[in-house]
PDB file of C-alpha atoms in Angstrom:
ATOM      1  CA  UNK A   1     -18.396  21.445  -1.372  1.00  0.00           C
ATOM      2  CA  UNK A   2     -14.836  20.462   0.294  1.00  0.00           C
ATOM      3  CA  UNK A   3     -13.650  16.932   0.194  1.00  0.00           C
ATOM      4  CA  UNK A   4     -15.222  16.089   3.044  1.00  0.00           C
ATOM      5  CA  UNK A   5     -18.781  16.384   2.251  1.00  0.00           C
ATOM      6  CA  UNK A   6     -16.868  14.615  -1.806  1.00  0.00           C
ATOM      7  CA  UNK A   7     -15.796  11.400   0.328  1.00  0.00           C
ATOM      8  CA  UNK A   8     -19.009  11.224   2.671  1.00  0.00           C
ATOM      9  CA  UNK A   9     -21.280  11.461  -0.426  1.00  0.00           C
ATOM     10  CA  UNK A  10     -19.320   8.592  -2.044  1.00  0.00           C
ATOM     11  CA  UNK A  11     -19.459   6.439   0.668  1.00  0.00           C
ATOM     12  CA  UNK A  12     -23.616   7.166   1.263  1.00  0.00           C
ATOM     13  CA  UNK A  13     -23.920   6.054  -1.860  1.00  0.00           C
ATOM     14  CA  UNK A  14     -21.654   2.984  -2.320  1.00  0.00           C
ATOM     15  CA  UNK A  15     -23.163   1.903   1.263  1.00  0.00           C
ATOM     16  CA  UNK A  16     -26.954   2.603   0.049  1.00  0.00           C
ATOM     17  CA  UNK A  17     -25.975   0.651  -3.418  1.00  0.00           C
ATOM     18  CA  UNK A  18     -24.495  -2.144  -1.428  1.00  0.00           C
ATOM     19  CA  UNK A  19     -26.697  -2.439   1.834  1.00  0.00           C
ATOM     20  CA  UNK A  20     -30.015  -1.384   0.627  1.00  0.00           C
ATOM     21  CA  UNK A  21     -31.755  -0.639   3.781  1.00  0.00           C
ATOM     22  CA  UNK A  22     -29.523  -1.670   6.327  1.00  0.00           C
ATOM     23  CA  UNK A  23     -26.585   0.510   4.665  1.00  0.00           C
ATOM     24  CA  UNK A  24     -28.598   3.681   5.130  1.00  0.00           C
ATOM     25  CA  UNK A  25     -29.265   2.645   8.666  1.00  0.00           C
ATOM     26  CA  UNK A  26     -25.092   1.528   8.620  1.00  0.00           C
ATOM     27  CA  UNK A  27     -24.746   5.219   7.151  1.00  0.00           C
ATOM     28  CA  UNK A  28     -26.744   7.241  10.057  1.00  0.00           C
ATOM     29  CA  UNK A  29     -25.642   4.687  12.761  1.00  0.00           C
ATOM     30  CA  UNK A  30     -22.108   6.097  12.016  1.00  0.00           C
ATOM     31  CA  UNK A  31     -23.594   9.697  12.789  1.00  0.00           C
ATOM     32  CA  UNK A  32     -25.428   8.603  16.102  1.00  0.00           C
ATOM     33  CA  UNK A  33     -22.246   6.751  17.373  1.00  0.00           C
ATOM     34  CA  UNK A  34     -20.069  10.107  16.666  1.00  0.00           C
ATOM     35  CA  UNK A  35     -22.414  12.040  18.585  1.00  0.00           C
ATOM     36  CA  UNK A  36     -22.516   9.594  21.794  1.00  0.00           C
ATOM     37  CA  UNK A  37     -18.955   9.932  21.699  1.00  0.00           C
ATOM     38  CA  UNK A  38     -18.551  13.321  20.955  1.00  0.00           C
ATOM     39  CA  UNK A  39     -20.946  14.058  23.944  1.00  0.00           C
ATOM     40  CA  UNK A  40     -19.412  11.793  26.407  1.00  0.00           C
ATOM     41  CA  UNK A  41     -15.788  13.342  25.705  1.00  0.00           C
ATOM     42  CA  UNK A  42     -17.508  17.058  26.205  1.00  0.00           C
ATOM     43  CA  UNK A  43     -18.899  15.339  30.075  1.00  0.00           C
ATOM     44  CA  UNK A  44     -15.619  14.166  30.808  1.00  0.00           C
ATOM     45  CA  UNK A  45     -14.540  17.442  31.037  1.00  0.00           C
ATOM     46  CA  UNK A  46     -16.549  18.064  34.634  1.00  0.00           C
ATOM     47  CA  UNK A  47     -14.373  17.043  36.529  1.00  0.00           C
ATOM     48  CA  UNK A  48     -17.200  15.781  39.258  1.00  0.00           C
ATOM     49  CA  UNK A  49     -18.502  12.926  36.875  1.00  0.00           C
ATOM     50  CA  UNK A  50     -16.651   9.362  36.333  1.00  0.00           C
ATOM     51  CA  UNK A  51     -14.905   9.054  33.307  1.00  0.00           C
ATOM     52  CA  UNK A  52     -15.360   5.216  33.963  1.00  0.00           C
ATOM     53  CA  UNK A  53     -19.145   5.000  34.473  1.00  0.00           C
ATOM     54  CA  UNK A  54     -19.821   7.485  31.706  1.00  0.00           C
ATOM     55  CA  UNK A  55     -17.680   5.309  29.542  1.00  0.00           C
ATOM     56  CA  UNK A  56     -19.669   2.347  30.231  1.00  0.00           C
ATOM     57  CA  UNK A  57     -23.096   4.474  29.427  1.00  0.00           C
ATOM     58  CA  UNK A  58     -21.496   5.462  26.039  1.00  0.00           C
ATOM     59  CA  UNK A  59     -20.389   1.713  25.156  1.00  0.00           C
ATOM     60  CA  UNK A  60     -24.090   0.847  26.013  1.00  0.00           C
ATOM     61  CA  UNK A  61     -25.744   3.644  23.976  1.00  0.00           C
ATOM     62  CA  UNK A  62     -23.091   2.757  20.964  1.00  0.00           C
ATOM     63  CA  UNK A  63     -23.452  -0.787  20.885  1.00  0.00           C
ATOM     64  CA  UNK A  64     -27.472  -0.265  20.902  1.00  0.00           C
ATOM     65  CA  UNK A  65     -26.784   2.172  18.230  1.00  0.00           C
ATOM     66  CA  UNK A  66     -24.197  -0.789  15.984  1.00  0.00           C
ATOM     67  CA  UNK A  67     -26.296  -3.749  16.470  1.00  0.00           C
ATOM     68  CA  UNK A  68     -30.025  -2.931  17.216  1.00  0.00           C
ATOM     69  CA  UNK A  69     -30.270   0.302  15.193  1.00  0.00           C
ATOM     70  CA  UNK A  70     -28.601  -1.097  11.882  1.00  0.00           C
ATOM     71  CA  UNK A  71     -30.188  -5.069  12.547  1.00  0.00           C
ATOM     72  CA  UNK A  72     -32.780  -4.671  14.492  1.00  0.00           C
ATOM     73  CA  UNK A  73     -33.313  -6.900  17.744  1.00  0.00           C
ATOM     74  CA  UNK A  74     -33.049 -10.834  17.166  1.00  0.00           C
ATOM     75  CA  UNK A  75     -31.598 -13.432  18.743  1.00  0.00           C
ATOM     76  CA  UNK A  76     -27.730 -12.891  16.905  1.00  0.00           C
ATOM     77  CA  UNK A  77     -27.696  -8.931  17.693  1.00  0.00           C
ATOM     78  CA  UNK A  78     -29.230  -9.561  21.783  1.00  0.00           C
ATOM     79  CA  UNK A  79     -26.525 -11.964  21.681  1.00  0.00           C
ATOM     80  CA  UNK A  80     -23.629 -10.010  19.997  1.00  0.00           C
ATOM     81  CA  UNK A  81     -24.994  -7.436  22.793  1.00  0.00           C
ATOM     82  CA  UNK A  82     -24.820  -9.125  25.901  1.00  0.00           C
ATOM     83  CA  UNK A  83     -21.130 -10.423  25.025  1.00  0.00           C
ATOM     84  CA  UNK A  84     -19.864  -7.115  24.061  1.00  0.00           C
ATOM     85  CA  UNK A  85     -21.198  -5.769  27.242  1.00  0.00           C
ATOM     86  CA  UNK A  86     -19.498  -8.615  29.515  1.00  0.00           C
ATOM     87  CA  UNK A  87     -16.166  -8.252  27.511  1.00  0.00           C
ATOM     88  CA  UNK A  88     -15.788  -4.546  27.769  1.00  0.00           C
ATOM     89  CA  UNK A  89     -16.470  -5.078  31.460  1.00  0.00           C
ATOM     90  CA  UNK A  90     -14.179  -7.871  32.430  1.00  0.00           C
ATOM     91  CA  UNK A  91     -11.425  -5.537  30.053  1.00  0.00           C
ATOM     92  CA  UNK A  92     -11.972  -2.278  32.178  1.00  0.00           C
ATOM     93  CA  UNK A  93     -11.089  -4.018  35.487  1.00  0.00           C
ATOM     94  CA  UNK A  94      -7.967  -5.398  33.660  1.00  0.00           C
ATOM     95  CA  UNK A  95      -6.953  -1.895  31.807  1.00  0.00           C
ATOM     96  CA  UNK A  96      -7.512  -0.157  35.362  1.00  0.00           C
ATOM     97  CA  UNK A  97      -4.826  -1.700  37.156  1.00  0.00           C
ATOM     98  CA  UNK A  98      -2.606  -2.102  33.817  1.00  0.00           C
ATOM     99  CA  UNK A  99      -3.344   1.464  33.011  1.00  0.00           C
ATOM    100  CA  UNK A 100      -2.282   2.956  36.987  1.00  0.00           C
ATOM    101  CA  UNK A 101       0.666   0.115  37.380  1.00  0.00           C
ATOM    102  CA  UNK A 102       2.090   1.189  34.330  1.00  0.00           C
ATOM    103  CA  UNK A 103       2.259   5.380  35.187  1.00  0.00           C
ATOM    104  CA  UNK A 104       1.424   6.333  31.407  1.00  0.00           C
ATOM    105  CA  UNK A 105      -1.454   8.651  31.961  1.00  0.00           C
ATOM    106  CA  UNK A 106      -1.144  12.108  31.341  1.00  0.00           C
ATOM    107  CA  UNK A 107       0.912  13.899  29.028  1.00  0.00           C
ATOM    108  CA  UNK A 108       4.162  12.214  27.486  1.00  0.00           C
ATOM    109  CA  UNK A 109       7.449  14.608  27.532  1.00  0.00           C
ATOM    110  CA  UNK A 110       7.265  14.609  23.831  1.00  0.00           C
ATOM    111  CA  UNK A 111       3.458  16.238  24.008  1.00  0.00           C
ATOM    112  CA  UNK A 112       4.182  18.608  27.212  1.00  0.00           C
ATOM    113  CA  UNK A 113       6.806  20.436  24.799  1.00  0.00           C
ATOM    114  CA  UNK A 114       3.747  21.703  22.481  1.00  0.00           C
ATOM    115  CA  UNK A 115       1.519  22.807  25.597  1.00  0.00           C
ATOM    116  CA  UNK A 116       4.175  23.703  28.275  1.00  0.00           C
ATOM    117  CA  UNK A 117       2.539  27.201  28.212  1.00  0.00           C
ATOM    118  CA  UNK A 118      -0.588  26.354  29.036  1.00  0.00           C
ATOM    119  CA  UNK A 119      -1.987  25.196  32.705  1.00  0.00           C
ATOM    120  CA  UNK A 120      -2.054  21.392  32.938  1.00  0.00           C
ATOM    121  CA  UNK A 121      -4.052  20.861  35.990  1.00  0.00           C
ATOM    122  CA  UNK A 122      -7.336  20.511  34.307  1.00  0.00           C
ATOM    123  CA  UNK A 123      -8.539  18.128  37.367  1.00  0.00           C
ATOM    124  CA  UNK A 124      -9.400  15.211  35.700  1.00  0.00           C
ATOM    125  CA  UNK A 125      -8.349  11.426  36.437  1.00  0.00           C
ATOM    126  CA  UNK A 126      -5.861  10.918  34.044  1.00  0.00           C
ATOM    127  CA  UNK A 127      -5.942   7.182  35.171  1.00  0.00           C
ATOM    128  CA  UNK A 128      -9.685   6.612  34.012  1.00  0.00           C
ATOM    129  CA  UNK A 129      -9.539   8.580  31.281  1.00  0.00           C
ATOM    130  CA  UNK A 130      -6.556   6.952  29.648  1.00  0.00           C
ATOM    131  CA  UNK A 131      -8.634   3.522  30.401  1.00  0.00           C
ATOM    132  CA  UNK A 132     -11.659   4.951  28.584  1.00  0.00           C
ATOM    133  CA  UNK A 133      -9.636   5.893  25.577  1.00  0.00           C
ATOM    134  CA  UNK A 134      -8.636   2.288  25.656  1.00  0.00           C
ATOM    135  CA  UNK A 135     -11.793   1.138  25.992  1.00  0.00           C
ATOM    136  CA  UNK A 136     -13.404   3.178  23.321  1.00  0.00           C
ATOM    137  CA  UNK A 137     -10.620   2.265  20.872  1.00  0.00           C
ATOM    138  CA  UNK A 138     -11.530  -1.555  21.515  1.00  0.00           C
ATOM    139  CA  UNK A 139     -15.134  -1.491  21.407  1.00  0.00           C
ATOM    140  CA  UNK A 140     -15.580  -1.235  17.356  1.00  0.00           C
ATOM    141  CA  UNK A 141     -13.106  -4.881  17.197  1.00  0.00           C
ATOM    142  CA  UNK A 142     -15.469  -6.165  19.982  1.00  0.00           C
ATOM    143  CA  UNK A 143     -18.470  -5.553  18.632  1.00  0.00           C
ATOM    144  CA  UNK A 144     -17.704  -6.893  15.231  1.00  0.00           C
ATOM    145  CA  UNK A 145     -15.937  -9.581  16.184  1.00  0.00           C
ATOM    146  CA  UNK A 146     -19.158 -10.611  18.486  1.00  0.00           C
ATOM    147  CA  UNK A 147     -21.980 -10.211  15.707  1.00  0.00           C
ATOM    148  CA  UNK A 148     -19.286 -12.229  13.382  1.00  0.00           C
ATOM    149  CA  UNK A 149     -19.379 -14.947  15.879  1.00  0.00           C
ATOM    150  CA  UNK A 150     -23.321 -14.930  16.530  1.00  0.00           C
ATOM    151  CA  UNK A 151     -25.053 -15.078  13.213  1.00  0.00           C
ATOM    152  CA  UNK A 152     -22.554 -17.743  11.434  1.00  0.00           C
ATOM    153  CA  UNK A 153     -23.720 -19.698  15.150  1.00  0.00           C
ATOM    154  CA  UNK A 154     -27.655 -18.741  14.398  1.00  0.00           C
ATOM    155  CA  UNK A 155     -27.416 -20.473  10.859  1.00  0.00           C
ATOM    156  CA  UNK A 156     -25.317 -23.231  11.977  1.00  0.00           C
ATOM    157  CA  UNK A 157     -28.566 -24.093  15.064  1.00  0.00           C
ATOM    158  CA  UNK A 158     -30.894 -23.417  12.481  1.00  0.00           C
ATOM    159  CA  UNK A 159     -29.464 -26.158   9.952  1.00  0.00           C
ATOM    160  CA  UNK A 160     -28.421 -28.538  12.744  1.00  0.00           C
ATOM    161  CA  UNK A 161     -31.633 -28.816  14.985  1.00  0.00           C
ATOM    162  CA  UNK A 162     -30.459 -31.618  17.016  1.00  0.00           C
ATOM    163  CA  UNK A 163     -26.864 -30.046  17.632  1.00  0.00           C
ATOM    164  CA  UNK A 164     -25.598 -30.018  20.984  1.00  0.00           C
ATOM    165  CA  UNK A 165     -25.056 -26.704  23.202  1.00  0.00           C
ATOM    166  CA  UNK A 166     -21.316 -28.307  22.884  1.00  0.00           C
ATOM    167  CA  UNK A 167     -20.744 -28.729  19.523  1.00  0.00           C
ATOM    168  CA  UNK A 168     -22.358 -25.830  19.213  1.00  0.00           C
ATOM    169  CA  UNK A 169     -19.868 -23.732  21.388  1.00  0.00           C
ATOM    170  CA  UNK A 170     -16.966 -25.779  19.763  1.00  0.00           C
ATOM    171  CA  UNK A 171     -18.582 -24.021  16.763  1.00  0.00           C
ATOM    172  CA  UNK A 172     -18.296 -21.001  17.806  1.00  0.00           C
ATOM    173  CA  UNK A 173     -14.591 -20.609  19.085  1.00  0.00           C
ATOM    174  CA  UNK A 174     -13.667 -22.461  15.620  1.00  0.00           C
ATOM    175  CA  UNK A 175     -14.953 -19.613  14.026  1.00  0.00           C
ATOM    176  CA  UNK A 176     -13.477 -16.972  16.151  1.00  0.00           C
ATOM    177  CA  UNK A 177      -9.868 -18.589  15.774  1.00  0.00           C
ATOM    178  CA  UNK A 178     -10.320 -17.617  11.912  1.00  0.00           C
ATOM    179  CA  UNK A 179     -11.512 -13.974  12.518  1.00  0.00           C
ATOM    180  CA  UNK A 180      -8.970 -13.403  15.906  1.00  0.00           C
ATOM    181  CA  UNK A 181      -5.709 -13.545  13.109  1.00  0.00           C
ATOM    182  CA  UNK A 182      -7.560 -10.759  10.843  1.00  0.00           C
ATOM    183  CA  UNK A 183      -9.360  -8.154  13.689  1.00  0.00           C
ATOM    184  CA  UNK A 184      -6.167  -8.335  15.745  1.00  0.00           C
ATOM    185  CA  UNK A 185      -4.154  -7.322  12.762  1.00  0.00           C
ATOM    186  CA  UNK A 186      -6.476  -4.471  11.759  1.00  0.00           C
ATOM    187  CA  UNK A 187      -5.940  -3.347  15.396  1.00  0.00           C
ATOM    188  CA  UNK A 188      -2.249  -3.263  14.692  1.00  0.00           C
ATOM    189  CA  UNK A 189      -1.973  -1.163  12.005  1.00  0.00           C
ATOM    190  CA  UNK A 190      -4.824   1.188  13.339  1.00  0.00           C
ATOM    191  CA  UNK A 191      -2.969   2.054  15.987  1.00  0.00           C
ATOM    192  CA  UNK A 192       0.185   2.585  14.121  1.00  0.00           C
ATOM    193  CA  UNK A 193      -1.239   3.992  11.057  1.00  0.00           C
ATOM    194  CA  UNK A 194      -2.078   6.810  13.376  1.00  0.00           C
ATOM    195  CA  UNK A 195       1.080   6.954  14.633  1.00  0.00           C
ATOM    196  CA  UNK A 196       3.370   6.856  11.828  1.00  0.00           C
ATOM    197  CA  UNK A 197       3.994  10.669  12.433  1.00  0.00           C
ATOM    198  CA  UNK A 198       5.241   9.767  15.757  1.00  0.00           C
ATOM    199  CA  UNK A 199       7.690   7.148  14.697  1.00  0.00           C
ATOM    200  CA  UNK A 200       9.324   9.902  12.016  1.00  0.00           C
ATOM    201  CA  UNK A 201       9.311  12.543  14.792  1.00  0.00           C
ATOM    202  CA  UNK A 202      11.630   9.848  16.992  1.00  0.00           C
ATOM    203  CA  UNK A 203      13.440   9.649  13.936  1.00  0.00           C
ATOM    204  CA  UNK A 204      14.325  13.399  13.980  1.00  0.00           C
ATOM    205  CA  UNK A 205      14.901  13.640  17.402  1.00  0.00           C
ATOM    206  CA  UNK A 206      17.579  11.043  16.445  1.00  0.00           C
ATOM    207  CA  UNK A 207      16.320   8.699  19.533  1.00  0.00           C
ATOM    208  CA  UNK A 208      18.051   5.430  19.700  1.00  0.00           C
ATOM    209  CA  UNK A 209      15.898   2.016  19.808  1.00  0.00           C
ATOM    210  CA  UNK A 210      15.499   1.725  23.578  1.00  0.00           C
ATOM    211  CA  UNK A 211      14.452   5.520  24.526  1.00  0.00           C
ATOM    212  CA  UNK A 212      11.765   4.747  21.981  1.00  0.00           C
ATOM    213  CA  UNK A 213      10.715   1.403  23.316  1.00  0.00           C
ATOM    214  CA  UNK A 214      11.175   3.270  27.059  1.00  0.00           C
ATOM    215  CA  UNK A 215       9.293   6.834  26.414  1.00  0.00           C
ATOM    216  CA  UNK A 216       5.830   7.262  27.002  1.00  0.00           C
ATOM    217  CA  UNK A 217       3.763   7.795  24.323  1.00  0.00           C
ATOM    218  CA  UNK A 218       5.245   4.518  22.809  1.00  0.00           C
ATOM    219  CA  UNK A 219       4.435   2.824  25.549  1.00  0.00           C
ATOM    220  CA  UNK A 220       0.684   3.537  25.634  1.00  0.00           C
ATOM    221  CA  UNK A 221       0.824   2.978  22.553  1.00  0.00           C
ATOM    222  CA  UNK A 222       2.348  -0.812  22.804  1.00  0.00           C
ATOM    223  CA  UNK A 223      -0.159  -1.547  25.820  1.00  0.00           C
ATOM    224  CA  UNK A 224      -3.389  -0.264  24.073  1.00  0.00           C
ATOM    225  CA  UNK A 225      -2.584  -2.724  20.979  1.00  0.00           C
ATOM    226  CA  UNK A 226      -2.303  -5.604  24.037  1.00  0.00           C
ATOM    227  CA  UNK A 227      -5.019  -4.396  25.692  1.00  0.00           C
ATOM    228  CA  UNK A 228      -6.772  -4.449  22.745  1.00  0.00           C
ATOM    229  CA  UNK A 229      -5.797  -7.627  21.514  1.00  0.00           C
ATOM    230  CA  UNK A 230      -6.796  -9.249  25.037  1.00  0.00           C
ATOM    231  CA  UNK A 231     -10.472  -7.771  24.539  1.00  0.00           C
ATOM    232  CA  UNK A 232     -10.493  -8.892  20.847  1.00  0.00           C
ATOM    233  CA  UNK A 233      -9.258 -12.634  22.278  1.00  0.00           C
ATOM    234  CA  UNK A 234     -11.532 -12.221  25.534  1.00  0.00           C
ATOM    235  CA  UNK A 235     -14.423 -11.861  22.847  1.00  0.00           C
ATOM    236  CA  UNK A 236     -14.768 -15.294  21.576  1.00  0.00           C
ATOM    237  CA  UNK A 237     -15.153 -17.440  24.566  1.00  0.00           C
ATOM    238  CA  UNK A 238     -17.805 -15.089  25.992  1.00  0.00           C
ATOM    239  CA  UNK A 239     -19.735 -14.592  22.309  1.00  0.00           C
ATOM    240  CA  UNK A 240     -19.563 -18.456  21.881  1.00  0.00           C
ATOM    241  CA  UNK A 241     -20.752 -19.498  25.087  1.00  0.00           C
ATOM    242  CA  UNK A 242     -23.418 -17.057  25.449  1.00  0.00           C
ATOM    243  CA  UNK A 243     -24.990 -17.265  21.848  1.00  0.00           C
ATOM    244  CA  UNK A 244     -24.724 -21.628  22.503  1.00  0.00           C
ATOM    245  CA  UNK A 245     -26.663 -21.601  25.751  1.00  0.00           C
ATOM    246  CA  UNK A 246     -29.358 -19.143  24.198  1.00  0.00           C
ATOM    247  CA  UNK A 247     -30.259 -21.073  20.932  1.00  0.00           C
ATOM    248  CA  UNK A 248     -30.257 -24.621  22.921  1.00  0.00           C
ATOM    249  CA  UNK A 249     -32.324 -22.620  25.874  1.00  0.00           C
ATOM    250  CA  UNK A 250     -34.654 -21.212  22.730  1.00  0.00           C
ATOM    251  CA  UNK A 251     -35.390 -24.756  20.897  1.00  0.00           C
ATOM    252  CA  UNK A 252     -35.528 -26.199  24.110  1.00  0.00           C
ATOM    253  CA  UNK A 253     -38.786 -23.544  25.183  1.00  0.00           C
ATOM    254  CA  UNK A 254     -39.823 -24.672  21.266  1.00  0.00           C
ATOM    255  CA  UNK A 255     -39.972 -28.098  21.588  1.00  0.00           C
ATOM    256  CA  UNK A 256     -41.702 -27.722  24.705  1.00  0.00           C
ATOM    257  CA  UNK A 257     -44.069 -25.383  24.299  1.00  0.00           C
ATOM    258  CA  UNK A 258     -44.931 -27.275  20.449  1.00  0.00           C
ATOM    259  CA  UNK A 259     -44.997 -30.941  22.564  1.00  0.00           C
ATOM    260  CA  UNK A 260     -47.845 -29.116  24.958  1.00  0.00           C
TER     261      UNK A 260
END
């Protein structure tokens, strides 16, 4: 057995020890997801599909998959849904024209080195695919940050009947002020956990502070932590709002429909 299967064993069984029922779903759901995204990389390959619209259809399918399959459908998960759907489409139209003003699709000079033999006119969009890879990177933060927003807002509606749609918004942002500090820090060192290589390869090439900041790869790097950061931000609002107007709009059909 290598330490592969070792680590994914462990971590079946801490998450079936810790979250019952939901951890096994937590445990397959991480399976699924893989697969959508595994598939959707292997389609953006033809060079006749949209690497934009099939990375909408795989945020769809995952976000199904990380809130439906694992907590089934209520009112915090169709919720958590709709805002994660609005947020990674008001962030596309944003990373687009970030993505093409900035010229850092493609290959960096750094990465051309390793594959200079090899033809690199595959005749894909490098534009749309470098905003999908931002996209896909962000979704995870988005998605937790929204469900972390939602259910604290379900129980605080269910305790406080006669709250207003107001208040109850209010409620919501306060809570995503506390969670923005953590999920955009996570994103931070993510991204340059990955990258620590990187930074000790600069090191050896003996690059000075401002061809670092200036090459390429860096770059992307710097702008997908923003980018990321604005979807993370862009989140709370939209999660708030929407999860508000839903439980006022759902007592309100209570009420009347108990009054009749």
């Amino acid at each position: 057995m290598t330490v592969q299967l070792y680590l994914a064993a462990i971590l079946f069984i801490l998450m079936i020890t810790i979250g019952g029922k939901k951890g096994a779903r937590s445990f397959v759901a991480l399976f699924l997801n893989f697969g959508v995204l595994l598939f959707t990389i292997i389609l953006m390959n033809d060079p006749n599909l949209n690497p934009i619209i099939l990375t909408l259809i795989a945020c769809t399918l995952i976000s199904c998959i990380s809130l439906f399959f694992i907590s089934e459908i209520n009112i915090k998960t169709v919720t958590a849904f709709l805002s994660t759907i609005i947020t990674t489409g008001l962030l596309l139209f944003f990373i687009l024209m970030l993505t093409d003003q900035a010229m850092i699709q493609g290959f960096s000079e750094e990465e051309t080195e390793e594959i200079g033999a090899l033809s690199l006119f595959v005749g894909v969009d490098f534009v749309k695919i470098g905003a999908s890879m931002i996209i896909m990177s962000t979704l995870g933060a988005i998605i937790d940050l929204s469900i972390s927003i939602s259910s604290p807002m379900r129980e605080i509606a269910y305790h406080n009947p006669a709250i207003s749609q107001k208040d109850l918004f209010s409620s919501g942002l306060s809570i995503g002020r506390d969670i923005l500090g953590t999920s955009t820090n996570t994103l931070f060192f993510a991204f340059f956990g990955g990258y620590m290589g990187l930074l000790i390869w600069f090191k050896d090439l003996s690059y000075t502070i401002g061809e670092i900041v200036n090459s390429k790869v860096f770059s992307s790097e710097m702008i997908f932590i923003g980018s990321a950061g604005i979807g993370v931000a862009l989140a709370i609002p939209v999660t708030s709002w929407i999860t508000a107007y839903y439980l006022v709009k759902r007592r309100s059909e209570s009420r009347d429909s108990g009054g009749r």
